[in-house]
Amino acid sequence: MSHYYRLVVSCPDRRGIVARVSGFISGHGGSITEASQHSDLASGRFFMRYEILADSIDMTGDALRQAFEPVAREFEMEWALRDTRQRPRVVVMVSRESHCLVDLLYRWTAGEMEGDIVGVISNHPDMRGMVEWHGLPYFHVPVDATDKTAAFAEIESRVEALEADTVVLARYMQILPPNLCQRYAGRVINIHHSFLPSFAGARPYHQAHDRGVKLIGATCHYVTEELDAGPIIEQDIHRVSHCHTPGDLVRFGRDVEKAVLARGLRWHLEDRVLIHGNKTVVFA
Amino acid sequence: MSHYYRLVVSCPDRRGIVARVSGFISGHGGSITEASQHSDLASGRFFMRYEILADSIDMTGDALRQAFEPVAREFEMEWALRDTRQRPRVVVMVSRESHCLVDLLYRWTAGEMEGDIVGVISNHPDMRGMVEWHGLPYFHVPVDATDKTAAFAEIESRVEALEADTVVLARYMQILPPNLCQRYAGRVINIHHSFLPSFAGARPYHQAHDRGVKLIGATCHYVTEELDAGPIIEQDIHRVSHCHTPGDLVRFGRDVEKAVLARGLRWHLEDRVLIHGNKTVVFA
Amino acid sequence: MSHYYRLVVSCPDRRGIVARVSGFISGHGGSITEASQHSDLASGRFFMRYEILADSIDMTGDALRQAFEPVAREFEMEWALRDTRQRPRVVVMVSRESHCLVDLLYRWTAGEMEGDIVGVISNHPDMRGMVEWHGLPYFHVPVDATDKTAAFAEIESRVEALEADTVVLARYMQILPPNLCQRYAGRVINIHHSFLPSFAGARPYHQAHDRGVKLIGATCHYVTEELDAGPIIEQDIHRVSHCHTPGDLVRFGRDVEKAVLARGLRWHLEDRVLIHGNKTVVFA
Amino acid sequence: MSHYYRLVVSCPDRRGIVARVSGFISGHGGSITEASQHSDLASGRFFMRYEILADSIDMTGDALRQAFEPVAREFEMEWALRDTRQRPRVVVMVSRESHCLVDLLYRWTAGEMEGDIVGVISNHPDMRGMVEWHGLPYFHVPVDATDKTAAFAEIESRVEALEADTVVLARYMQILPPNLCQRYAGRVINIHHSFLPSFAGARPYHQAHDRGVKLIGATCHYVTEELDAGPIIEQDIHRVSHCHTPGDLVRFGRDVEKAVLARGLRWHLEDRVLIHGNKTVVFA
């Protein structure tokens, strides 16, 4: 089966970038099957993503990276070239709500996910059976509310041992400590159960019910040290009315959370999300 | 053409309300063409709205009101019975953005609005031509930023002289003084150009752009003394991406604002919106 | 835990129905927690659904049914009164696509479904493991393309033995024979993977791709003898563009199918769907 | 104010197109502010659209066209380069429903439209006042149901005299004759009041109501000789229920029609729509 290289670039915008990069690719025989680019006028920054049929390139991925290095330097690029044969490794963290995890496991087993779930970490034992039935290791790491240090040290070593590329907080109701946020910056994805920036913090559906909003939402974002304030990848909403109790909002919300997390994670794993300050460029 | 009575009730919830009210109506020959009800479990309050074919009733509207009085007292109702032949009078207030006004004028002339626009008040002269072409009076009331008292006194007397039942702030960029908010409580409808409670206050599309949200929205709500915090009638959203400038958000937003205001105002004029604390019951 | 009676009525529309029924309920002490009604002007038919707190009624469900009989006769009602303690029994039928089944199993185990899945029937063996892990019986009934009689006879006896109240065709790619459609009229729910009436029949996503539509959809409907033509319960859509292959449409479609089927089935199991000719009244 | 060149290309897909075109542009100093491309794998055809800051180019538009000619020949391109200073001229045709025309006139006067409405043609006299108030000529061309030849000959000469680049059928309820469809192929845009391919032909909202669908829609498409079958540019939907009469569907539909036509026309006028057989590539 054919594989691809994904070239992702961000750099100061100036004339000739596309010509230079596309010339480089076609000069090596490369067939570009998907191309996206964006110029951010306010910041003067340029973003691009190319999907290149690997078999069309006349050299290995490593050689291609080396050959591209001078181009990257010339344009002061932050860049990466990934081979789709190297599938990202995903660790999922959960508390007691299983809907997002069940959804991700289905998408993984159905072949919808471009990456592999390699383990699940939880502060509760509830989902061990289901996770192990999928052939995955389950790590129950209880979090002591008075001192969370030990728990997060264990989590960090588990994530490291699992060689995770991406960590998904799939309704993991604990706040990650700053050192973890920094260490895995741009690689930890959270699903927050409100339409941020509305209703950050705890019990957002109850906050929404109290305010009498007519739409509730969910937000998939990168985790940063500031709670619920990281770069937003995706959001969606569900219509509600006076008929609905907070419990109904929770139930509707589950479906929105699943959908928003699945889309956000998919785009992340397909290298479609570029972080730009506290915002994202998403080549969906 | 047939007209209707609209009976709108809110009262403490207890057994037998529906039986009593529907029995009263059918006892007078009344044919109920639309019925809505809601029990709010948290507050123990009950809400209902009946639409009754006027010709099916064996007495006048006033007589019906009198006859209903003992029922209302028995159940401690707040209630109103409106004859649809008495069309509500609507005053629209605008600043410089015309999209909501143009939309409302179209709906009125097309017969989509159950009420009549009777005048337009603005702190700018820009829309006089268009408004007068529709055969409506236009009142240019400039607002002196250093002392707004005189302007709002004039506005109050204009609204009074126009015998307005409802005042619509169709992107009127001034904050109403507390006395006006109180005097017209539950009768002043505002369209706010954000998905409240996100981005209350000024320049919400720019706030939204800065935060990098993936959906923008608009909110139609009753005006109260606290800015952008009144009971929400309707909300909707529009999807945006990194491609879009604040200017694009403004443009998309106009369409959402028009739609949300039109729906909210329609429901209000059709007596479908019941205020309940800082929330609304909307029998849409 | 409190249980409810659900009274569902359809009858010729005439004055006094609501008064009579609500009077009957409150006369027996009944507390109505949710009420919905609809007058279809074109056909002159009336529909209503009451949810009544069972503990508030001064007699048993059977006695209540008997007591209501004269009222029902008087108004020529088709009606049912169901006790929510008697949970509907659901049989799910699938072929090879598992997404709808996985979703329904999750909702059932999470307590989101007002009914119980009691067995799964498939013309393929693929999902036995997953289904049995949920503690449910799995019946593999291969369908011989040249003569389907034996297979559908076995299916009929399985459904009967499982005492199914509702049969869900969760992407079961076989057409039910007319005798089954008749026997289980109003109790077999299908999810069709297009926005009906567009693209009835086979391979709807490929049809949609060929036509170049900008939205794809899914439709949940009751099964009748005429293929894909039964009363529609629910529909929804997903936006697509020129970028998307038929395979993308299939993938997006799965999410729409799951959501639409889940909502349609939920409403059916909560007695919110009343069939009216080839249409439905849905008290959602 | 800065203007732009828009280069729109479609050609057989092969290696090096992007490199060649972007190299050509940057070789002439061109600053590309927006770039979109698409490879259609099934047909092997490639599509691209570049927006180029005109002031960054070291020659006139005509010279640029000439210089590009050899590149275009080399890759067998169908192409166009348009200067945004040459605003497209739009003729709107209407019957008796005014909502789409009112909406387009608002967008034009508000500066939202990248083109100019230059005249309105109608088979009814109703909208003359409104159109002329906007300073536009109004041509009342009655259509004789028994022989439409004369009317369409007059329409053709009016369109020609107005030097129309684009003709918008904004709820013009007549079918254009084949010769007009051919002459203005790819330049006549229709809004159809259904979610095509459902409910082509007459009275689609009544058809939708009869079928009991839960969503209605509208479709913006290019007009071809086959009725309601041309390439689709944009579609959208609105949720309906058993409560809604055909009249309600008509009213909801108006809002969908306005929105869908406005988006479709905008994309067309911004050269974002490329026709590909009976489908469109829309670089929205």
Coordinates of C-alpha atoms in Angstrom, one line a residue, chain A residues 151 196 237 283:
Chain A
A151 CA 0.6 10.1 40.7
L196 CA -15.0 27.9 25.3
I237 CA -22.6 22.9 19.5
F283 CA -5.8 22.4 7.2

